[in-house]
Coordinates of C-alpha atoms in Angstrom, one line a residue:
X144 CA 0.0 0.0 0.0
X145 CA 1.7 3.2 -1.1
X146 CA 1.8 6.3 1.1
X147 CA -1.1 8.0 0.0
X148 CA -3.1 4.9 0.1
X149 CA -2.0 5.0 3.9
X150 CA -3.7 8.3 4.1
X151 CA -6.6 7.6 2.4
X152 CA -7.3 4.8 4.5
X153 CA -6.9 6.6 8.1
X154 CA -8.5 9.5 6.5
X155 CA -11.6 7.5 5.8
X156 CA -11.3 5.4 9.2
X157 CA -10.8 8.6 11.2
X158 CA -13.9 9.9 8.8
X159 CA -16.0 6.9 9.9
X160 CA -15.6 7.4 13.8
X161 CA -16.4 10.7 13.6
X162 CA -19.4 10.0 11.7
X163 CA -20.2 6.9 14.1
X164 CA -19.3 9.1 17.4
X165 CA -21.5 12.1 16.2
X166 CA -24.3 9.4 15.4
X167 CA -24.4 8.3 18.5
X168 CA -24.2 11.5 19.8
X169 CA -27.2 12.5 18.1
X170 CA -29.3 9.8 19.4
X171 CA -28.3 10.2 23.3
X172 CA -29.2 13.8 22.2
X173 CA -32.2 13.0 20.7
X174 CA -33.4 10.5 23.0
X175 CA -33.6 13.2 26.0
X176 CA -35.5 15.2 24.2
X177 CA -39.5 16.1 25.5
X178 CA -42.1 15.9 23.1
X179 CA -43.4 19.3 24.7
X180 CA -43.8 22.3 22.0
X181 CA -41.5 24.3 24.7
X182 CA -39.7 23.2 27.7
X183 CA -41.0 25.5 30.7
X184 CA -38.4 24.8 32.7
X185 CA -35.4 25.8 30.3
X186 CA -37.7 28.6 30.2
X187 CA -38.4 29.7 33.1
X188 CA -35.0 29.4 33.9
X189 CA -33.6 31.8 31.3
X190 CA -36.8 34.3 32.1
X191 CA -35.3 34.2 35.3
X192 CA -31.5 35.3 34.6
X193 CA -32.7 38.2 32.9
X194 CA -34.8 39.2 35.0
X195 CA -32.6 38.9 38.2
X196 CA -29.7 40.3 37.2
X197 CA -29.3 43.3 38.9
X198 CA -29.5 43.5 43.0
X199 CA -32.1 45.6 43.1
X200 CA -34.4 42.9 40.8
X201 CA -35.5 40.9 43.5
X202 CA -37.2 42.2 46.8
X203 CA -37.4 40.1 50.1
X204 CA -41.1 39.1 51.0
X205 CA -40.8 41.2 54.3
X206 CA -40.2 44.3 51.9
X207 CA -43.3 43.3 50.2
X208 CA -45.1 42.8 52.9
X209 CA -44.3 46.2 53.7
X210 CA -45.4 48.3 50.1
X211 CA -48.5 46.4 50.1
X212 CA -50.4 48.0 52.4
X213 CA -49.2 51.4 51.0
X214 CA -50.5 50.2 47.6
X215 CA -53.7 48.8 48.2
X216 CA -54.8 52.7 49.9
X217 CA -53.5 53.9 46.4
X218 CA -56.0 51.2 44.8
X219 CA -58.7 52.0 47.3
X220 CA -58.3 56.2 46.4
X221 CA -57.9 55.4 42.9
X222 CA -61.5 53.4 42.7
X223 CA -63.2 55.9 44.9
X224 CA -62.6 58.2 42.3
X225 CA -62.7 56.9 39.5
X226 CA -66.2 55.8 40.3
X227 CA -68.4 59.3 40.1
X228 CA -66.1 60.6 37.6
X229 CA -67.4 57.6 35.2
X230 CA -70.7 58.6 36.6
X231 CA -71.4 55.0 38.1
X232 CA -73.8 54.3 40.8
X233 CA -71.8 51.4 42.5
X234 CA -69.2 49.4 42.0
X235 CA -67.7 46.8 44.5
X236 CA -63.8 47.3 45.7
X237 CA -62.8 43.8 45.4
X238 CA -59.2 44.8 44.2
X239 CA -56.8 42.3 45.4
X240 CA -53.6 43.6 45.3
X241 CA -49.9 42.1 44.8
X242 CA -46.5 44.0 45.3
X243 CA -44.4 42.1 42.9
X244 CA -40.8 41.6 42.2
X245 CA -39.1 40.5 38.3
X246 CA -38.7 36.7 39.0
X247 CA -42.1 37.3 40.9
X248 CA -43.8 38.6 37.4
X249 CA -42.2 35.6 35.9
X250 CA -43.6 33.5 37.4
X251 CA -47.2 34.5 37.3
X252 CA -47.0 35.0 33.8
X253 CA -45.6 31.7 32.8
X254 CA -48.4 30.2 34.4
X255 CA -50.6 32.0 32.3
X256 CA -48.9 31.5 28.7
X257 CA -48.3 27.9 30.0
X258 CA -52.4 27.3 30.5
X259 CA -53.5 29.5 27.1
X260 CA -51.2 27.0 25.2
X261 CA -52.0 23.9 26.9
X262 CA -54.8 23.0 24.2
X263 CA -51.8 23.7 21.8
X264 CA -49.6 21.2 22.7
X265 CA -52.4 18.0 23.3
X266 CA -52.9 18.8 19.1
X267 CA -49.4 19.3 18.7
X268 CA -48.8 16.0 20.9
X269 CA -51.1 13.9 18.7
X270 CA -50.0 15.0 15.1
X271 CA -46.5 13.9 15.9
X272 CA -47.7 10.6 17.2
X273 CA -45.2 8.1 17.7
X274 CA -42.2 9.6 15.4
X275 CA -39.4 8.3 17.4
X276 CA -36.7 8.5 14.4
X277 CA -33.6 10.2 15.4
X278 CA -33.8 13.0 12.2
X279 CA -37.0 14.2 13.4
X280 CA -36.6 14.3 17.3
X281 CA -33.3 16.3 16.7
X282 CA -35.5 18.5 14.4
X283 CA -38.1 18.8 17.2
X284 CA -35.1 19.1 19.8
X285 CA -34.0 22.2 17.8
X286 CA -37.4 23.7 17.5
X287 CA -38.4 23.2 20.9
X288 CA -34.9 24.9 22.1
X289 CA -35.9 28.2 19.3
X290 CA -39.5 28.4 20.9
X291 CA -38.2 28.1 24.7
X292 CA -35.5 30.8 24.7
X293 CA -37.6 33.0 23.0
X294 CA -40.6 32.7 25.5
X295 CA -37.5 33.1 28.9
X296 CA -36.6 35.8 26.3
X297 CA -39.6 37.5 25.9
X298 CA -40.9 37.1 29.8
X299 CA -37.7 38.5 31.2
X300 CA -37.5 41.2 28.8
X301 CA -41.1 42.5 30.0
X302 CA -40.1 41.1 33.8
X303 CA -38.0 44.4 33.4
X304 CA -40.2 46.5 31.7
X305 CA -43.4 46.1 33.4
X306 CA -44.6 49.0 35.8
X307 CA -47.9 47.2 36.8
X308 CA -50.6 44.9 35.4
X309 CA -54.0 44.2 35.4
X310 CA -54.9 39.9 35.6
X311 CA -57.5 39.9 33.0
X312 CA -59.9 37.1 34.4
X313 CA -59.9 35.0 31.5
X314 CA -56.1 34.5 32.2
X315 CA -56.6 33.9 35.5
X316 CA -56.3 30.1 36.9
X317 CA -59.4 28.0 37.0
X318 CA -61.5 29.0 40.0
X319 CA -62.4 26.8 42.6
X320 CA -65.7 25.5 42.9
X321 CA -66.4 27.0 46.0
X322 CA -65.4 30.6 44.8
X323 CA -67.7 30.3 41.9
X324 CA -70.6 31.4 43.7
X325 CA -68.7 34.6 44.8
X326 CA -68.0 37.8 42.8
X327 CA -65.2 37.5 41.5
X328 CA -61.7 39.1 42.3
X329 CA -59.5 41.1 39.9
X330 CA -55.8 41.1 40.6
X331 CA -53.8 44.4 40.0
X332 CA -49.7 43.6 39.9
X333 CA -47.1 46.3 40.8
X334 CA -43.7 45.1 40.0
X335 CA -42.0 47.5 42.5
X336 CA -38.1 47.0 41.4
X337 CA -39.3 48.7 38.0
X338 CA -41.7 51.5 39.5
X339 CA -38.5 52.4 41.6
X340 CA -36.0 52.6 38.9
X341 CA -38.0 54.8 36.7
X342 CA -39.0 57.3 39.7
X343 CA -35.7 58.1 40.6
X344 CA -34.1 58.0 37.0
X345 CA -37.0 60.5 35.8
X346 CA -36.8 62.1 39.6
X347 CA -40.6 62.1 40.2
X348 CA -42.2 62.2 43.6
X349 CA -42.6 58.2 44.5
X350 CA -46.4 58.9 46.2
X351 CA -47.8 60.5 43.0
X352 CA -45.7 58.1 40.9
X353 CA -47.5 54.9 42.7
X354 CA -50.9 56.7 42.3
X355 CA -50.3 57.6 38.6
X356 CA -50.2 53.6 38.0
X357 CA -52.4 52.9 40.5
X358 CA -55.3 54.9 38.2
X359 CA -54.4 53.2 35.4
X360 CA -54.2 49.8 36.7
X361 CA -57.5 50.3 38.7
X362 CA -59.6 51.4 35.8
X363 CA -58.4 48.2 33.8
X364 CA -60.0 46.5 36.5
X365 CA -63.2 48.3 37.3
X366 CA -63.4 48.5 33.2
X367 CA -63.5 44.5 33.3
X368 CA -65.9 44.2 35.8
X369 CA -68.3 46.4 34.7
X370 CA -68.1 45.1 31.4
X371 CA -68.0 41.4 32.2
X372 CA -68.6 40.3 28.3
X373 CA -65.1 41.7 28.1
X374 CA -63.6 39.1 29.1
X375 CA -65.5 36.5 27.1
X376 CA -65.0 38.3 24.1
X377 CA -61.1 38.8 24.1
X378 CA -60.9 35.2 25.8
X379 CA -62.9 33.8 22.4
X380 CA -60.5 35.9 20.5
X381 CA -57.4 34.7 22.0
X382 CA -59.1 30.9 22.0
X383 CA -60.0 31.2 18.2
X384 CA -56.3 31.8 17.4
X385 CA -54.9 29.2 19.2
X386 CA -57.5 26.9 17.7
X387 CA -56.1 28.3 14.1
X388 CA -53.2 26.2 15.3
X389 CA -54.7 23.4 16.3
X390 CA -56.5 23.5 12.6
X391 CA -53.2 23.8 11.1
X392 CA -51.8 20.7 13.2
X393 CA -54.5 19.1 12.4
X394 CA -53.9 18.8 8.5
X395 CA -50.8 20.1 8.0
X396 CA -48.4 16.5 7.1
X397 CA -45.3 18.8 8.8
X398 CA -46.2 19.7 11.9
X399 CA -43.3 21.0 12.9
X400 CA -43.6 23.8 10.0
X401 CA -47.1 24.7 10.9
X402 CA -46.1 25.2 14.1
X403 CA -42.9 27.4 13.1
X404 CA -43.9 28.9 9.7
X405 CA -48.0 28.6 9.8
X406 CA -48.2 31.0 7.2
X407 CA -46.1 28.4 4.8
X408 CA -48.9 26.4 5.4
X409 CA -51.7 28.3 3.4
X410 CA -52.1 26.9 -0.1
X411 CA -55.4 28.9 -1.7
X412 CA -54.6 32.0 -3.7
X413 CA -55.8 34.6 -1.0
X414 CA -53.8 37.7 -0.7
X415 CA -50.8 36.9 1.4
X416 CA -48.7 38.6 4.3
X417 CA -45.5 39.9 2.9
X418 CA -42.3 39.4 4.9
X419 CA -41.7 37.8 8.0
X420 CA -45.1 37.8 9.3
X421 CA -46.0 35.9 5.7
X422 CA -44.7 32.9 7.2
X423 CA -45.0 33.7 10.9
X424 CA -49.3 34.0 10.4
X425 CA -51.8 32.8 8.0
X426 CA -54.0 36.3 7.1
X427 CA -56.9 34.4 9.6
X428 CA -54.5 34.5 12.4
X429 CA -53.5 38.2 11.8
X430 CA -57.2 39.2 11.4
X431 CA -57.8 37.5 14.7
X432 CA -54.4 39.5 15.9
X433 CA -55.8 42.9 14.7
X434 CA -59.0 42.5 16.4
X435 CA -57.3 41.8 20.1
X436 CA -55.2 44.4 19.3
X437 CA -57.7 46.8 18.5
X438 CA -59.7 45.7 21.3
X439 CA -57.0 46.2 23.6
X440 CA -56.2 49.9 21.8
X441 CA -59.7 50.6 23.1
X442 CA -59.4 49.4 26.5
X443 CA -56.1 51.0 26.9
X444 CA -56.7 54.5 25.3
X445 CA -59.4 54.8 28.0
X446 CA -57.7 53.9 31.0
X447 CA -54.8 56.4 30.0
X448 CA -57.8 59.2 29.5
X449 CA -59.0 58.3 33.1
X450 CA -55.4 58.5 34.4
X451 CA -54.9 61.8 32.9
X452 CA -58.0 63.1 33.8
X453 CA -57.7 62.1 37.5
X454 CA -54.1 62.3 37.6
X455 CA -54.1 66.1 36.6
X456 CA -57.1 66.2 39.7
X457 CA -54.8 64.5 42.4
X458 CA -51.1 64.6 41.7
X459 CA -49.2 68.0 42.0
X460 CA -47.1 68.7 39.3
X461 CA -48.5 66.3 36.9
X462 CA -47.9 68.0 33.9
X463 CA -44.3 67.8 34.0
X464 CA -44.5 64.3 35.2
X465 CA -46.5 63.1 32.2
X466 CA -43.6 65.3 29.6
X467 CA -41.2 63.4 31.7
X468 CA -42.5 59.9 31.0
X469 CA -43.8 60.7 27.0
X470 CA -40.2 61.8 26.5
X471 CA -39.5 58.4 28.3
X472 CA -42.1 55.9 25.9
X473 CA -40.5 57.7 22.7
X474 CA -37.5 55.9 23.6
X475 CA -38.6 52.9 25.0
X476 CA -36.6 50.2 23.6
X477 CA -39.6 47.9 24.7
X478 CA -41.8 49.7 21.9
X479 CA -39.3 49.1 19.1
X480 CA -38.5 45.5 19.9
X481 CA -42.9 45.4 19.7
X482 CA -42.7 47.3 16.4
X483 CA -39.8 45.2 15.1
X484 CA -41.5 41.5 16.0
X485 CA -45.3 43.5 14.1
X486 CA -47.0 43.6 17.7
X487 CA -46.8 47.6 17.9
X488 CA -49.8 47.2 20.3
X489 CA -49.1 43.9 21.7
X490 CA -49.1 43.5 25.2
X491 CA -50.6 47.0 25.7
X492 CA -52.0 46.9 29.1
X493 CA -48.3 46.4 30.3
X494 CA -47.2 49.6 29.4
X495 CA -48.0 53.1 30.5

């Protein structure tokens, strides 16, 4: 055997183990994969180092303890006014409030994404079926790994973001059977580590900054519970579109595309996204999009009226407070990373 047929040989031995190794790599790999669309623990956990990565992100339950009853007066004032000033007879206070920290907000809201795409991943679940090849539970593995950072992403991105939040009741857990009976309880959020970093960067008073959310936040939830079809109707809306996936799933022979590139999926000749969100929605599921969205334009262009309204009322030296805090939103890195993904609006009742 001459020289180079010396090399050729190792070179195709060495070749072979490699290939052999990174097979067998692939199927240990493959093997611990979940069938789960995302892993909400690889999730949670990278939400969670965003979100706590400053000192100041996470706040001891004594300090809590300790803002709480300071905010629930501030909820309590804001519904006593905010009541005649709507020009409503009655309304009941049944406000329960929660001073929040960032992994705090995480985890509420993981919950929450967790049960709205629960029906999601049964479908998802029974399309794949039984596929147990290596090729396609590496290409799952890879998709499930895209989909889970980008939730932690997204969640500890608004973790940081978030001054305070109305629970809409149809994202709220299941109620018990024994609170069914009773009227039910809105949940207002104050995610204090944010509130505090924006009043003394933008060097407002901390009382009239608490109260300025506290109108805003407490008119979400009077709006709700005034207006109970409210919540059925954006829960149907929000239902409908996960259903769209479930549809897709349903007879779509690559479910993993349908559940990456649904808009890939559509086959008639109707007009078509153009772009990113082409692929990333079918035109149902942004129709369905533009109608929460509009909804929630509505629901939040009120509540800011009713904070202004009452704010100029209550807070001295609102005016330059609210120039302070537009001068603040035209900036807000939060609002282009919104416009950049197409969800200008999304999310709007998390930001003032």
């Amino acid at each position: 055997m001459t020289r180079g047929q010396q090399k050729a040989a190792l070179l195709g031995a060495a070749l072979g183990l490699l290939l052999s190794g990174g097979y067998l790599v692939a199927r240990r790999i493959a093997a611990r994969v979940q069938p789960d669309i995302i892993n909400w623990q690889r999730a949670e956990r990278i939400a969670h180092r965003i979100a706590a990565r400053n000192p100041d992100s996470v706040l001891p339950a004594q300090a809590r303890t300790a803002l709480l009853e300071d905010y629930q007066a501030l909820v309590r004032l804001s519904h006593d006014q905010i009541i005649p000033f709507i020009q409503l007879s009655t309304s009941s206070n049944t406000h329960e409030v929660e001073v929040l920290d960032r992994p705090l907000w995480v985890q509420r809201n993981l919950g929450t994404v967790q049960r709205l795409l629960q029906p999601l991943e049964d479908v998802y679940l029974d399309s794949v079926g039984t596929n147990s090849s290596t090729l396609f539970r590496l290409a799952h593995g890879s998709m499930q790994l895209t989909l889970s950072a980008q939730m932690g992403i997204v969640l500890g991105f608004l973790s940081r973001n978030v001054l305070g939040q109305f629970d809409m009741p149809f994202l709220a857990p299941p109620t018990t059977e024994e609170s069914t009976n009773s009227e039910p309880t809105s949940r207002i959020y104050f995610v204090e580590p944010n509130i505090r970093r924006l009043q003394q960067r933008l060097e407002i008073p901390p009382d009239a900054f608490r109260l300025w959310i506290a109108l805003h936040e407490t008119t979400h939830a009077i709006q709700f519970q005034v207006a109970p079809w409210l919540a059925g109707y954006l829960g149907s809306l929000i239902e409908s579109y996960v259903e769209s996936f479930r549809e897709l799933l349903r007879e779509s022979q690559h479910p993993l595309r349908a559940m990456l590139l649904p808009g890939a999926e559509v086959k008639d000749d109707r007009e078509q996204l153009g772009g990113l969100m082409g692929l990333l929605a079918t035109p149902e599921q942004r129709e369905m999009l533009v109608r929460v969205q509009g909804v929630m334009s509505l629901v939040e262009g009120y509540s800011n009226y009713i904070m202004d309204e009452l704010g100029e009322q209550l807070i001295d030296g609102f005016p330059a407070m609210r120039k302070r805090l537009e001068e603040r939103k035209r900036g807000s890195l939060e609002r282009a990373l919104m416009r950049l993904l197409g969800f200008d609006l999304k999310l709007a009742q998390y930001r003032l």
